[in-house]
């Protein structure tokens, strides 16, 4: 399939990438900081002991001596490391901006695309990926400036972090007194650390929303939302430029949505009946020993990486289907929706079955007894009492499974193809939202071409759809669990 | 309404009527019962059948990767080729034409072959990759220059496929990809004991290659190890810390509810969305290098955090309150109680969760495509910022290659991947069983 | 079983009337005191033993249940009343570890015989449980469930009629006739229990087993159900487990006292409550035990 993929990021790039800072420098700095921290610990501990006249006087200290050491060490290390991390997050951009600012004015008026090309040259020159003779004079000058700024930046980072570490460490060390409530302070710092860690989940969500939304908004400035959501034509490869908006219709995502739904639908057609009946059999009929063996075996399917399913769909099931189709006189595309859907369904079986199993076993035995007591057979009890009772939970589980199917990437990337066909025929090739995200973003990206931005718009749609499915499903499942608590 | 008006005008009592009607319905109902049960059995059989089919087809296409065809050639490290001016300078030797040695050895093996085109066909029996092995041998020990030895060198992938029976001898010459002439040579070599399948060490020691017979998984395995190293280093402490806060300290309020909802939702967000986040934030905003295990590790950290937090919270919940009360009763502060008493008891459960999270991260590929870990990379990565790829992405790349011999490599790489997953999951199971405690 | 049983058994054994079966021996050499047989039995149990795995829950119980009678089972918690009840319609089959031996016949046919069909059996021997367990369906569907699965109603009007009659006889009709399509789980506890009774009688069984049907109910709901039981006696044999001595006295004609898996004493309710013959029964009834 995509032959442009591999060479795109392959050979031409120098070892270690192009925007790399010398990693040794930073790691040495971190090492020095760690040594400083260890020294600070010893110093803090020693001072606390010295203040009360040695180990014998330790009972006059508010906290154990180790806590004084820890307090000193924490103040020495944490702020310095934070500053270092911040510095490194932004120095690349700042240095680049400064280099651009120093370049001749005719460079500065270039469009962003052309500018990034020039900057690439500069960076390659710095990294030694291209020989100096090949570069123009202004690029050489810029490269020199770049190098100079970079080493300056490194020096400044080292100076700043070390002085922060030393300064704060020394300050705390000086403040140590027997009455200092070192343990409480250390514990407070620990607690703040814990809170920060637990908020990472929020920051991740916010990060996802902002990054996806931001790029999507840029995309919607070029391509109207309505065209994206309702357009029937998807051909981003003939990507239009920002100044050529005229060629409309290239970013209509409807074929992707239908393709995604077709494959997800096929997957659910496999996964829901098989998963449900397997769950019913294992939960209601199977002997305990059979269940103990079969259940984990089925769950093996959930532990297999999706890329393996992709391989399976593309290279084993796909050709098999095509042969079968030939034999039956049907034209089956080699990258058919059917192959991807079937294999995705297999992947989702354990997901459906273990959730349904949970839900079925949560149905109280008293309901079964009530039904048996009236003379119902086992299947009548299951079909008419147990299953309806578990239905809300099972629906929640199926919703989660659908969200899984919609967001699944590797199977469709490998087996579903790239042609944005607006079709409901599972024997044809269709493409999906995730496939297109991968296709648009793998390879060299310019962050301002609508082609790249379109991937983020697709990502936004994907995120919103799966998020709402998840929220509804989790809500339904929780309500269901409460019911039989 | 009060008395059995519902029965027809017979003398039957309601109970007798029930008996009769139930009797009548039994056959039909038991048939339905059997049918229903058969559906269940069929579903279970289908599920197990899929597992069996998946594994058997991967194993049957992949197990041959552990062997590779090698040619035994009499290599003459001719000084005039390797080191014409006798300087023994590694620079000079390193840039010498080692393929000439292999060609010479082949010519010696088949002295009767003449003519340029025949010779060119003959040379194609050996892999391009053999020369790198020779160079390494000479660079390791320059005294080899001028000596001779009999050496097993890599055969071409077509020869390998033929040896493994993947190419059928019976096919007509033009579709077989191997000419009758070559077939005759191969048969002669096999008869002489100079062509055989041996253990495929290079598959486990080399990086990627365009030539299937030279391609190995070690590059990808190293990439995976580096990436998982970053993930474990970040996700485990952060996940445990978050779990401790939520389980032990957090007050029940809106804010902690928000965190909870976020964690549960993140666990179900498609992994590719994390890739978009990584691309926009780590690469675009922070300017970290593409294709680097560092960025891959960061993205996978965000992805596995929910799993680890959820598992760690479950482990903390499993520690009985009596132990906490005992510790607090002895005058420990809450932090001390957790650090000295609760954490050690919850650690096995947390580790199990971490291993399962790592296993998921090891199999993940979609988000890594976004941050450029799909490059064609020959070198083995050694640092966190070296360009690298990971095992599942290697599978993806090879699965896309047109050469038939890559099919076997792909399945082989999958086997290696599944092997790692098996080890990790088995460790988790053992850990759980060993430390499972009933209070 | 600390009291001197041998002496008592001998004494009471002499009072047994002619023609009655000899009292059965229990595993510990005890015999059931009183008349275990009746003249018009629906269900006849002989030497019933139930094991849950290794644990024996019921030992050698023999008892007859007559047509149109209410028989109460009393005894301390865990003595095997529910277990015995569940033997009668083979609901113990659903517990994998349970094993039942001995003979139980319904109208002369062995319930545990391979030819006896459980579906048929349970349609004839209905059961009401200790905790109301309406299905998560509408009130109507709850009552219609049995007739539907057994095919007792030819068409919708017939089904409507069965539902209405059953609800009326369970004394619930007036309260639910306007909300037949609301979920049965939305009713109050007492209403739910009467719904379960209606559900059971909708099938028109021959025997109704009731396992502590009033334990979750307030006195008013209890009274209504007791009235109902009294009325149902016209058509059914009813076997009721209860922890309330007063209730047993009010609704039943005969009473059986169980103790740690043994059936200690059976007799007319009047006799059991006024003149218990076994020391254990007396202790239990007078509140000295259990
Ligand atoms: N499913 C089961 N598995 C194992 N043992 C059981 C089971 N059900 C009941 N038992 C045991 O059998 C004995 C009799 O139980 P049963 O439920 O019949 O008592 P009961 O007389 O109904 O008590 P209660 O008045 O509390 O309902 C008890 O010791 C109980 O522990
Ligand atoms: Mg009971």
Coordinates of N, CA and C in Angstrom, one line a residue, chain B residues 186-332:
Chain B
X186 N 21.8 -25.0 -6.8 CA 21.4 -25.2 -5.4 C 21.4 -26.7 -5.0
X187 N 20.9 -27.5 -5.9 CA 20.9 -29.0 -5.6 C 22.3 -29.5 -5.4
X188 N 23.2 -29.0 -6.2 CA 24.6 -29.4 -6.1 C 25.2 -29.0 -4.7
X189 N 24.9 -27.7 -4.4 CA 25.4 -27.2 -3.1 C 24.8 -28.1 -1.9
X190 N 23.5 -28.4 -2.0 CA 22.9 -29.1 -1.0 C 23.5 -30.5 -0.9
X191 N 23.8 -31.1 -2.1 CA 24.4 -32.4 -2.1 C 25.8 -32.4 -1.5
X192 N 26.5 -31.3 -1.7 CA 27.8 -31.2 -1.1 C 27.8 -30.8 0.3
X193 N 26.7 -30.6 0.9 CA 26.6 -30.1 2.2 C 27.0 -28.7 2.4
X194 N 27.0 -28.0 1.3 CA 27.4 -26.6 1.4 C 26.3 -25.6 1.5
X195 N 25.1 -26.1 1.5 CA 23.9 -25.2 1.6 C 23.0 -25.8 2.6
X196 N 22.8 -25.2 3.7 CA 21.8 -25.8 4.7 C 21.2 -24.7 5.6
X197 N 20.1 -25.1 6.3 CA 19.4 -24.2 7.2 C 20.1 -24.3 8.5
X198 N 20.4 -23.2 9.1 CA 21.0 -23.2 10.4 C 20.3 -22.2 11.2
X199 N 20.6 -22.2 12.5 CA 19.9 -21.3 13.4 C 20.1 -19.8 13.0
X200 N 19.0 -19.1 13.0 CA 19.0 -17.7 12.4 C 19.4 -16.7 13.5
X201 N 20.7 -16.7 13.8 CA 21.1 -15.8 14.9 C 20.9 -14.3 14.5
X202 N 21.1 -14.0 13.2 CA 21.1 -12.6 12.8 C 19.7 -12.0 13.0
X203 N 18.7 -12.9 12.9 CA 17.3 -12.3 13.1 C 17.2 -11.7 14.5
X204 N 17.9 -12.2 15.5 CA 17.8 -11.7 16.8 C 18.9 -10.6 17.1
X205 N 19.8 -10.4 16.2 CA 20.9 -9.5 16.5 C 20.9 -8.3 15.6
X206 N 20.2 -8.3 14.5 CA 20.3 -7.2 13.6 C 19.1 -6.2 13.7
X207 N 19.3 -5.1 13.0 CA 18.2 -4.1 12.8 C 17.5 -4.4 11.6
X208 N 16.6 -3.5 11.2 CA 15.8 -3.6 10.0 C 16.7 -3.6 8.7
X209 N 16.2 -4.1 7.6 CA 16.9 -4.0 6.4 C 15.9 -4.1 5.2
X210 N 16.4 -3.6 4.1 CA 15.5 -3.7 2.9 C 15.5 -5.2 2.4
X211 N 16.6 -5.9 2.7 CA 16.7 -7.3 2.2 C 16.1 -8.2 3.3
X212 N 15.1 -9.0 3.0 CA 14.4 -9.8 4.0 C 15.4 -10.7 4.8
X213 N 16.4 -11.3 4.1 CA 17.2 -12.3 4.8 C 18.2 -11.6 5.8
X214 N 18.3 -10.3 5.6 CA 19.2 -9.6 6.6 C 18.4 -8.9 7.7
X215 N 17.1 -8.8 7.5 CA 16.3 -8.0 8.5 C 16.2 -8.8 9.8
X216 N 16.4 -8.0 10.9 CA 16.3 -8.6 12.2 C 15.4 -7.8 13.1
X217 N 15.1 -8.3 14.3 CA 14.2 -7.6 15.2 C 14.9 -6.9 16.3
X218 N 16.3 -7.0 16.4 CA 16.9 -6.5 17.5 C 16.8 -4.9 17.7
X219 N 16.8 -4.3 16.5 CA 16.6 -2.8 16.5 C 15.2 -2.5 17.1
X220 N 14.2 -3.2 16.7 CA 12.9 -2.9 17.2 C 12.8 -3.3 18.7
X221 N 13.4 -4.4 19.0 CA 13.3 -4.8 20.4 C 14.0 -3.8 21.3
X222 N 15.2 -3.3 20.9 CA 15.9 -2.2 21.6 C 15.0 -1.0 21.8
X223 N 14.3 -0.6 20.6 CA 13.4 0.5 20.7 C 12.3 0.3 21.7
X224 N 11.8 -0.9 21.7 CA 10.7 -1.2 22.6 C 11.2 -1.1 24.0
X225 N 12.4 -1.6 24.3 CA 12.9 -1.7 25.6 C 13.1 -0.2 26.1
X226 N 13.7 0.6 25.2 CA 14.0 2.0 25.6 C 12.6 2.7 25.9
X227 N 11.7 2.5 25.0 CA 10.4 3.2 25.2 C 9.7 2.8 26.5
X228 N 9.7 1.5 26.7 CA 9.0 1.0 27.9 C 9.8 1.4 29.1
X229 N 11.1 1.6 29.0 CA 11.8 2.0 30.2 C 11.3 3.4 30.6
X230 N 11.2 4.3 29.6 CA 10.7 5.6 29.9 C 9.3 5.5 30.5
X231 N 8.4 4.7 29.9 CA 7.1 4.6 30.3 C 7.0 4.1 31.8
X232 N 7.8 3.0 32.1 CA 7.7 2.5 33.4 C 8.2 3.5 34.4
X233 N 9.3 4.2 34.0 CA 10.0 5.1 34.9 C 9.0 6.3 35.3
X234 N 8.2 6.6 34.4 CA 7.2 7.7 34.6 C 5.9 7.2 35.1
X235 N 5.3 6.3 34.4 CA 4.0 5.9 34.7 C 3.8 5.2 36.1
X236 N 4.8 4.4 36.5 CA 4.6 3.7 37.7 C 4.6 4.6 38.9
X237 N 5.7 5.5 39.1 CA 5.6 6.4 40.3 C 4.4 7.3 40.2
X238 N 4.2 7.9 39.1 CA 3.1 8.8 39.0 C 1.7 8.1 39.3
X239 N 1.6 7.0 38.7 CA 0.3 6.2 38.9 C 0.1 5.9 40.3
X240 N 1.2 5.4 41.0 CA 1.1 5.0 42.4 C 0.8 6.2 43.2
X241 N 1.5 7.3 42.9 CA 1.3 8.5 43.7 C -0.2 9.0 43.6
X242 N -0.7 9.0 42.3 CA -2.1 9.4 42.1 C -3.0 8.5 42.8
X243 N -2.8 7.2 42.8 CA -3.7 6.3 43.5 C -3.6 6.5 45.0
X244 N -2.4 6.8 45.5 CA -2.3 7.0 47.0 C -3.2 8.2 47.3
X245 N -3.0 9.3 46.5 CA -3.7 10.5 46.9 C -5.2 10.2 46.8
X246 N -5.7 9.6 45.7 CA -7.1 9.4 45.6 C -7.7 8.5 46.6
X247 N -6.9 7.5 47.0 CA -7.4 6.5 47.9 C -7.3 6.9 49.4
X248 N -6.2 7.6 49.7 CA -5.9 7.8 51.1 C -6.1 9.2 51.6
X249 N -5.9 10.2 50.7 CA -6.0 11.5 51.2 C -7.3 12.3 50.7
X250 N -7.6 12.0 49.4 CA -8.6 12.9 48.7 C -9.9 13.0 49.5
X251 N -10.3 14.2 49.7 CA -11.7 14.4 50.3 C -12.7 14.1 49.2
X252 N -13.9 13.8 49.6 CA -14.9 13.5 48.6 C -15.5 14.8 48.1
X253 N -15.0 15.3 47.0 CA -15.6 16.6 46.6 C -15.6 16.6 45.0
X254 N -16.1 17.7 44.5 CA -16.2 17.9 43.1 C -14.9 17.6 42.3
X255 N -13.8 18.1 42.9 CA -12.5 18.1 42.3 C -12.1 16.6 42.1
X256 N -12.2 15.8 43.2 CA -11.8 14.4 43.1 C -12.7 13.6 42.2
X257 N -14.0 14.0 42.2 CA -15.0 13.4 41.2 C -14.5 13.6 39.8
X258 N -14.1 14.9 39.6 CA -13.6 15.3 38.2 C -12.4 14.4 37.8
X259 N -11.5 14.2 38.8 CA -10.3 13.4 38.5 C -10.8 12.0 38.2
X260 N -11.7 11.5 39.0 CA -12.1 10.1 38.7 C -12.7 9.9 37.4
X261 N -13.7 10.8 37.0 CA -14.3 10.7 35.7 C -13.3 10.8 34.6
X262 N -12.3 11.7 34.8 CA -11.3 11.8 33.8 C -10.5 10.5 33.6
X263 N -10.1 9.9 34.7 CA -9.3 8.7 34.7 C -10.1 7.6 33.9
X264 N -11.4 7.5 34.3 CA -12.2 6.4 33.7 C -12.4 6.7 32.2
X265 N -12.6 7.9 31.8 CA -12.7 8.2 30.4 C -11.5 8.0 29.6
X266 N -10.3 8.5 30.2 CA -9.1 8.3 29.5 C -8.8 6.9 29.2
X267 N -9.2 6.0 30.1 CA -9.0 4.6 29.9 C -9.7 4.1 28.7
X268 N -10.7 4.8 28.2 CA -11.4 4.3 27.0 C -11.2 5.2 25.8
X269 N -10.4 6.2 25.9 CA -10.1 7.1 24.7 C -9.3 6.3 23.7
X270 N -9.6 6.3 22.4 CA -8.8 5.6 21.4 C -7.3 6.0 21.5
X271 N -6.5 5.0 21.4 CA -5.0 5.3 21.6 C -4.5 6.3 20.6
X272 N -5.1 6.3 19.4 CA -4.6 7.2 18.4 C -4.7 8.7 18.8
X273 N -5.7 9.0 19.6 CA -5.9 10.3 20.1 C -4.7 10.7 21.0
X274 N -4.1 9.8 21.7 CA -2.9 10.1 22.5 C -1.8 10.4 21.6
X275 N -1.8 9.8 20.4 CA -0.7 10.1 19.4 C -0.9 11.5 18.9
X276 N -2.1 12.0 18.7 CA -2.3 13.3 18.3 C -1.8 14.3 19.3
X277 N -2.1 14.0 20.6 CA -1.7 14.8 21.7 C -0.1 14.9 21.7
X278 N 0.5 13.7 21.6 CA 2.0 13.7 21.6 C 2.5 14.5 20.4
X279 N 1.9 14.4 19.3 CA 2.4 15.1 18.1 C 2.3 16.6 18.4
X280 N 1.2 17.1 18.8 CA 0.9 18.5 19.0 C 1.7 19.1 20.2
X281 N 1.8 18.3 21.3 CA 2.4 18.9 22.5 C 3.9 18.6 22.5
X282 N 4.3 17.3 22.5 CA 5.7 17.0 22.7 C 6.6 17.4 21.5
X283 N 6.0 17.2 20.3 CA 6.9 17.5 19.1 C 6.7 18.9 18.6
X284 N 5.5 19.4 18.5 CA 5.3 20.7 18.0 C 5.6 21.8 19.0
X285 N 5.0 21.6 20.2 CA 5.2 22.7 21.2 C 6.6 22.6 21.9
X286 N 6.9 21.4 22.4 CA 8.2 21.4 23.1 C 9.4 21.1 22.2
X287 N 9.2 20.8 20.9 CA 10.3 20.6 20.0 C 11.1 19.4 20.3
X288 N 10.5 18.4 21.0 CA 11.3 17.1 21.2 C 11.5 16.4 19.8
X289 N 12.5 15.6 19.7 CA 12.8 15.0 18.4 C 11.7 13.9 18.0
X290 N 11.5 13.8 16.7 CA 10.6 12.8 16.3 C 11.2 11.4 16.4
X291 N 10.5 10.4 16.3 CA 11.0 9.0 16.2 C 11.8 8.6 17.5
X292 N 11.7 9.4 18.5 CA 12.6 9.1 19.7 C 11.8 8.3 20.7
X293 N 12.5 7.3 21.3 CA 11.9 6.5 22.4 C 11.4 7.4 23.5
X294 N 12.1 8.5 23.7 CA 11.7 9.4 24.8 C 10.2 9.9 24.6
X295 N 9.9 10.3 23.4 CA 8.6 10.8 23.1 C 7.6 9.7 23.1
X296 N 8.0 8.5 22.5 CA 7.1 7.4 22.6 C 6.8 7.0 24.0
X297 N 7.8 7.0 24.9 CA 7.6 6.7 26.2 C 6.6 7.6 26.9
X298 N 6.8 8.9 26.6 CA 5.9 9.9 27.2 C 4.4 9.7 26.8
X299 N 4.2 9.4 25.5 CA 2.9 9.2 25.0 C 2.3 7.9 25.7
X300 N 3.1 6.9 25.7 CA 2.6 5.6 26.3 C 2.3 5.8 27.8
X301 N 3.1 6.7 28.4 CA 2.9 7.0 29.8 C 1.5 7.5 30.0
X302 N 1.1 8.5 29.3 CA -0.2 9.1 29.4 C -1.3 8.1 29.1
X303 N -1.0 7.2 28.2 CA -2.0 6.2 27.8 C -2.1 5.1 28.9
X304 N -1.0 4.7 29.5 CA -1.1 3.6 30.5 C -1.5 4.1 31.9
X305 N -1.3 5.4 32.2 CA -1.5 5.9 33.5 C -2.9 5.5 34.1
X306 N -4.0 5.6 33.3 CA -5.3 5.2 33.9 C -5.3 3.8 34.4
X307 N -4.7 2.9 33.5 CA -4.7 1.5 33.9 C -4.0 1.3 35.2
X308 N -2.8 1.9 35.3 CA -2.0 1.7 36.6 C -2.7 2.3 37.8
X309 N -3.3 3.5 37.6 CA -4.0 4.2 38.7 C -5.1 3.3 39.2
X310 N -5.9 2.7 38.2 CA -7.1 1.9 38.6 C -6.6 0.7 39.4
X311 N -5.5 0.0 38.8 CA -5.0 -1.2 39.5 C -4.5 -0.9 40.9
X312 N -3.7 0.2 41.0 CA -3.1 0.6 42.2 C -4.2 0.9 43.3
X313 N -5.2 1.6 42.8 CA -6.3 1.9 43.8 C -6.9 0.6 44.3
X314 N -7.1 -0.3 43.4 CA -7.7 -1.6 43.8 C -6.8 -2.3 44.9
X315 N -5.4 -2.2 44.6 CA -4.5 -2.8 45.5 C -4.6 -2.1 46.9
X316 N -4.7 -0.8 46.9 CA -4.7 -0.1 48.2 C -6.0 -0.4 48.9
X317 N -7.1 -0.5 48.1 CA -8.4 -0.9 48.8 C -8.3 -2.2 49.5
X318 N -7.4 -3.1 48.9 CA -7.4 -4.5 49.5 C -6.6 -4.5 50.8
X319 N -5.9 -3.4 51.2 CA -5.2 -3.5 52.5 C -6.3 -3.2 53.6
X320 N -6.4 -4.1 54.5 CA -7.5 -4.0 55.5 C -7.3 -2.8 56.4
X321 N -8.4 -2.1 56.8 CA -8.3 -1.0 57.7 C -7.6 -1.2 59.0
X322 N -7.7 -2.5 59.5 CA -7.1 -2.8 60.8 C -5.6 -2.5 60.8
X323 N -5.0 -2.7 59.6 CA -3.5 -2.4 59.6 C -3.3 -0.9 59.7
X324 N -4.1 -0.1 59.0 CA -4.0 1.3 59.1 C -4.2 1.8 60.5
X325 N -5.3 1.3 61.1 CA -5.6 1.7 62.5 C -4.5 1.4 63.4
X326 N -3.9 0.1 63.3 CA -2.8 -0.3 64.1 C -1.7 0.7 64.0
X327 N -1.3 1.1 62.8 CA -0.2 2.0 62.6 C -0.5 3.4 63.2
X328 N -1.6 3.9 62.9 CA -2.0 5.2 63.4 C -2.0 5.2 64.9
X329 N -2.5 4.0 65.4 CA -2.6 3.9 66.9 C -1.2 4.0 67.6
X330 N -0.2 3.6 66.8 CA 1.2 3.6 67.4 C 1.8 5.0 67.2
X331 N 1.1 6.0 66.7 CA 1.6 7.3 66.7 C 2.2 7.7 65.4
X332 N 2.1 6.8 64.3 CA 2.7 7.2 63.0 C 1.8 8.3 62.4

